[in-house]
Tab-separated table of C-alpha atoms in Angstrom:
chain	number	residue	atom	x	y	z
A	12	UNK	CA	-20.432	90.116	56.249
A	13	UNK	CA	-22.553	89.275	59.276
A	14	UNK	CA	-24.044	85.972	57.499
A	15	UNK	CA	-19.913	85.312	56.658
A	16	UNK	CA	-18.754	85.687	60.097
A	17	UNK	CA	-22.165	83.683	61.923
A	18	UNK	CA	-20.894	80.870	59.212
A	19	UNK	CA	-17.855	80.246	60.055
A	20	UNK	CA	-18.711	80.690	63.581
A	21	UNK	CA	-20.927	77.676	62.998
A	22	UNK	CA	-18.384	75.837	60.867
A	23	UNK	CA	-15.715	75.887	63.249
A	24	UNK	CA	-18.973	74.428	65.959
A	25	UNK	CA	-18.620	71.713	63.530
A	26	UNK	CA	-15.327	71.218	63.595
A	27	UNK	CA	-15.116	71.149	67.049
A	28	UNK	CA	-17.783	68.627	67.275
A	29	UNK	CA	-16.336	66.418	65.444
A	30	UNK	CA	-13.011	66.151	66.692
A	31	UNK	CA	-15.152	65.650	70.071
A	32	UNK	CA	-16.339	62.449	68.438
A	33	UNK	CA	-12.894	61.511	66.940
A	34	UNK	CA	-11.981	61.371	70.768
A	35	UNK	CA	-14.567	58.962	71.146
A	36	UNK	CA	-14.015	56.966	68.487
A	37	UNK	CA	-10.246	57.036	68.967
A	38	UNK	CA	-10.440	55.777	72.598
A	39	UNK	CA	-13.202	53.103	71.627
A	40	UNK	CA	-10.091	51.565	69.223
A	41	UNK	CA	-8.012	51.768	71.269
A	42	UNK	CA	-9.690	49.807	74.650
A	43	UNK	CA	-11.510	47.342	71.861
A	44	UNK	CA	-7.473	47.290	69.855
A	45	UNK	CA	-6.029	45.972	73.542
A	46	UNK	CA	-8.756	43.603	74.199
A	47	UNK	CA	-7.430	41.773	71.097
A	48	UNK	CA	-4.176	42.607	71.174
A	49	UNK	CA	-3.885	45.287	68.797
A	50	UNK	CA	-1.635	48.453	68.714
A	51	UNK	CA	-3.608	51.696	67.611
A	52	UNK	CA	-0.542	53.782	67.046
A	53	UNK	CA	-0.107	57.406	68.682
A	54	UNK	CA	-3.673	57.228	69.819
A	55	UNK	CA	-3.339	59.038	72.817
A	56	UNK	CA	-1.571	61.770	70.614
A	57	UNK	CA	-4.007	61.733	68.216
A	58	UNK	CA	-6.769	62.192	71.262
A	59	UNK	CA	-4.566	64.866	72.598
A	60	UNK	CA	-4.392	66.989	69.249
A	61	UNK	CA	-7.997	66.463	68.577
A	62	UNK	CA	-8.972	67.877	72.494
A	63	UNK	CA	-6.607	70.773	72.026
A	64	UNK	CA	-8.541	71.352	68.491
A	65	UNK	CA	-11.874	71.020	69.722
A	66	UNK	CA	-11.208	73.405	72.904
A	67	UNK	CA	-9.758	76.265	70.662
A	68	UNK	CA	-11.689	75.552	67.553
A	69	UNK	CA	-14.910	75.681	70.133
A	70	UNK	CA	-14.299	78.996	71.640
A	71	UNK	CA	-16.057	81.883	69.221
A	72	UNK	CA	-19.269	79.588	68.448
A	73	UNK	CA	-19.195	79.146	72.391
A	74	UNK	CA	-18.933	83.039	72.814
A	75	UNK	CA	-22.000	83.598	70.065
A	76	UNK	CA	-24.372	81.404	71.638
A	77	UNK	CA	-23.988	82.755	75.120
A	78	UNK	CA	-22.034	79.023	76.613
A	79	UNK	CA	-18.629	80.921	77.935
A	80	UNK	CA	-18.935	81.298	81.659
A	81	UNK	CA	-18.968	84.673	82.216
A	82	UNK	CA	-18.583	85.904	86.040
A	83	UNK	CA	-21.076	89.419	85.361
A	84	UNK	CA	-21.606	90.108	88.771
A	85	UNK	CA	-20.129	93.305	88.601
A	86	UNK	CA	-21.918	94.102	85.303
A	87	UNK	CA	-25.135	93.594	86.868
A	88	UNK	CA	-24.796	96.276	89.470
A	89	UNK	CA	-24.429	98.863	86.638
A	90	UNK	CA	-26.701	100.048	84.126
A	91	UNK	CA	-26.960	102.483	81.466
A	92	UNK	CA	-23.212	104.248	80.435
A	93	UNK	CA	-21.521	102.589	82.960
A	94	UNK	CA	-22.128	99.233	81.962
A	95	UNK	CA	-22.050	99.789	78.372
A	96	UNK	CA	-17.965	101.233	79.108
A	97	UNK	CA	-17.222	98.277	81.851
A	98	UNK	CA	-18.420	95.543	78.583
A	99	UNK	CA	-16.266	97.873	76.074
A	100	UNK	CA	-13.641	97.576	77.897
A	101	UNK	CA	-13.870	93.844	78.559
A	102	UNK	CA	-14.637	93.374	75.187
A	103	UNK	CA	-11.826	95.155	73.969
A	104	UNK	CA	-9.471	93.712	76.814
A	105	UNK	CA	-10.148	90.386	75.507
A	106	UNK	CA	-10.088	91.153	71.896
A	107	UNK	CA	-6.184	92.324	72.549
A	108	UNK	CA	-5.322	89.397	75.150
A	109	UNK	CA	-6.517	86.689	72.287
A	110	UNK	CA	-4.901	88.711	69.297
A	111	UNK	CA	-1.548	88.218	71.380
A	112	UNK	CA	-2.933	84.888	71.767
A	113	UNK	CA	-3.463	84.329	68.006
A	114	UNK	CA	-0.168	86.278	67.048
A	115	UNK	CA	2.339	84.274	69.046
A	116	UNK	CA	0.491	80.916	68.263
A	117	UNK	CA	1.175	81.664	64.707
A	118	UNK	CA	4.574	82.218	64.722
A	119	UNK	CA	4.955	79.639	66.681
A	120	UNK	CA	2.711	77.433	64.107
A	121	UNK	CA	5.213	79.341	61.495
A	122	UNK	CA	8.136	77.635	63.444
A	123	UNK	CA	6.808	74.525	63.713
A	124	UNK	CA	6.534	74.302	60.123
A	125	UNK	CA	9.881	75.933	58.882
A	126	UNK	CA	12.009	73.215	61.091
A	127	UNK	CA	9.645	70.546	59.939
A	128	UNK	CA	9.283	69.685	63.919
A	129	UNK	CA	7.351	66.502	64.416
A	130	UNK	CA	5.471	64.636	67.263
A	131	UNK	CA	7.473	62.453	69.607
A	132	UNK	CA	4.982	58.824	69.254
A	133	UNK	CA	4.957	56.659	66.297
A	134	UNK	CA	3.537	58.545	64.462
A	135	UNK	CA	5.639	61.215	63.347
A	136	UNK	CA	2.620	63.851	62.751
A	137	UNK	CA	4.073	67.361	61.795
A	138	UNK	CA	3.354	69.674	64.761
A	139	UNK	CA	2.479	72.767	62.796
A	140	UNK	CA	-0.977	70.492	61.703
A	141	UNK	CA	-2.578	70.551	65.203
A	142	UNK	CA	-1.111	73.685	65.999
A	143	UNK	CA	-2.828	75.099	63.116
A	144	UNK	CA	-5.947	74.245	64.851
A	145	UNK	CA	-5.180	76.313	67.986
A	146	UNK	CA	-4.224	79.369	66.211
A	147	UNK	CA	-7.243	79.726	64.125
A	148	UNK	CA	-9.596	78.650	67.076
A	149	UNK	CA	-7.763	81.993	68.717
A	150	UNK	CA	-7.645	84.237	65.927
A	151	UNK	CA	-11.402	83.082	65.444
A	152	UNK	CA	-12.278	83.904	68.859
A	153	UNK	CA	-10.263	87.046	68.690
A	154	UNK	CA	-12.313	88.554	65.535
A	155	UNK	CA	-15.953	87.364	67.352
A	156	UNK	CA	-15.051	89.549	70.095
A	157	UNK	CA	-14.212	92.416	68.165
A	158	UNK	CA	-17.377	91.595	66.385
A	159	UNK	CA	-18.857	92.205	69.639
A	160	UNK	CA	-17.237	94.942	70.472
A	161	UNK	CA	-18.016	96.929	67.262
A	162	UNK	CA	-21.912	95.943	68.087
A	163	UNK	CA	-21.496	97.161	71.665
A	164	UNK	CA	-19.801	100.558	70.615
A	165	UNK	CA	-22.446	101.034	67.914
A	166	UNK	CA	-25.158	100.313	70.827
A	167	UNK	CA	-26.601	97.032	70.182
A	168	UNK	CA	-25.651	94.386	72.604
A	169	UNK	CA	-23.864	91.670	72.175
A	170	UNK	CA	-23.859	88.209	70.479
A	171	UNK	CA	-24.270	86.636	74.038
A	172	UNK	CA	-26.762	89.137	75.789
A	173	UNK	CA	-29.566	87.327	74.028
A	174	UNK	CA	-28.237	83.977	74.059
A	175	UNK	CA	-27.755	83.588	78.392
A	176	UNK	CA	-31.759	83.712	78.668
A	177	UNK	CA	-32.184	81.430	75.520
A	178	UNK	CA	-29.980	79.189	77.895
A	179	UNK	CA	-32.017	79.764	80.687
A	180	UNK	CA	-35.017	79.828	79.305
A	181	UNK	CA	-33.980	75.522	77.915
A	182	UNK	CA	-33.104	74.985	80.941
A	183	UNK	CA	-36.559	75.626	82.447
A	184	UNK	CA	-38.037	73.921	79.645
A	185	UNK	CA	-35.805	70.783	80.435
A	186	UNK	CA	-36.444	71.442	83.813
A	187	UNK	CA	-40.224	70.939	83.715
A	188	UNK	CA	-43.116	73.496	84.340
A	189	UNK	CA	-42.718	74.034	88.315
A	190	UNK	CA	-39.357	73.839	89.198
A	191	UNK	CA	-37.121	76.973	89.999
A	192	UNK	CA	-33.740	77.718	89.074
C-alpha cells in the first residue's frame, strides 16, 4: 500500500509539472501567435485550467516532501505528548477540512457534468474536465494527510518531519560551505 500511495503521490508531481509547462508553452503561442497575427483560441482559459490543475494536483506530493509552508511555531515549543496531540489534531483537522473540500468539489464536478455546462471562450471545453482535476488534487491531498495521521497516531512521524531538514539541508548545500541560514 505504502509503495501505491508514494506512487501516485509522485504521479500526480508529474502531472502537476507538466501542466506547469503547458502554461509555458501555452503563453509562448500565444505572444509568438500575436506577433504574426495569429489567434490561439481560449488560451488564457486553457492557462487558467491548467494553473488551477497544477495548484490542486500539486498539493499531496508538496505535503510528502516537506514544500507546504507550515507556520510550527507553536509545535516547536512542545515536545513529547503534547506535541504528538497538537500534530493529531492538525492532522486530523485538515484531513476533515479537505474531505469537505474533496466532497463538495465532486458534486459539484458531478453537476458540471450532468448539465453538460461548458466554458464561456471559444472553445467550448466541458467544465467537469478541469474540475476533475481539482477534486482529485483534494481528495489526493485529503488521503496523504490521513496517511499522516495514521503514521503519527501509530508513533512514527510524519511524511514531512524528515523532508523540512532534507530542504534545509539543499539549501546549505546550494548555499555554499560558510554561509548561515
Amino acid at each position: 500500500m505504502r509503495r501505491l500511495l508514494d506512487g501516485l503521490y509522485r504521479l500526480c508531481g508529474w502531472l502537476a509539472a507538466f501542466f506547469l509547462v503547458a502554461i509555458a508553452v501555452l503563453i509562448l503561442l500565444q505572444v509568438g501567435g500575436r506577433l504574426v497575427g495569429v489567434l490561439i483560441p481560449s488560451s488564457d482559459d486553457l492557462a487558467g485550467f491548467a494553473m488551477a490543475a497544477s495548484s490542486f494536483l500539486g498539493l499531496a506530493y508538496a505535503l510528502r516532501a516537506g514544500g507546504h509552508i507550515r507556520v510550527s511555531l507553536v509545535l516547536q515549543r512542545l515536545s513529547g505528548g503534547p506535541r504528538r496531540w497538537a500534530e493529531l489534531w492538525c492532522l486530523a483537522a485538515g484531513s476533515l477540512l479537505t474531505g469537505y473540500f474533496a466532497w463538495y468539489s465532486g458534486a459539484m464536478t458531478w453537476e458540471f457534468f450532468t448539465f453538460g455546462d461548458v466554458s464561456p471562450g471559444l472553445l467550448p471545453i466541458p467544465l467537469w474536465i478541469p474540475q476533475s482535476t481539482m477534486t482529485l488534487g483534494l481528495a489526493l491531498i485529503c488521503v496523504a494527510l490521513v496517511d499522516d495521521l495514521v503514521a503519527v497516531a501509530k508513533g512514527r512521524p510524519a511524511s514531512y518531519e524528515g523532508a523540512e531538514g532534507d530542504l534545509l539541508e539543499s539549501e546549505k548545500l546550494a548555499a555554499g560551505p560558510d554561509a548561515k541560514l
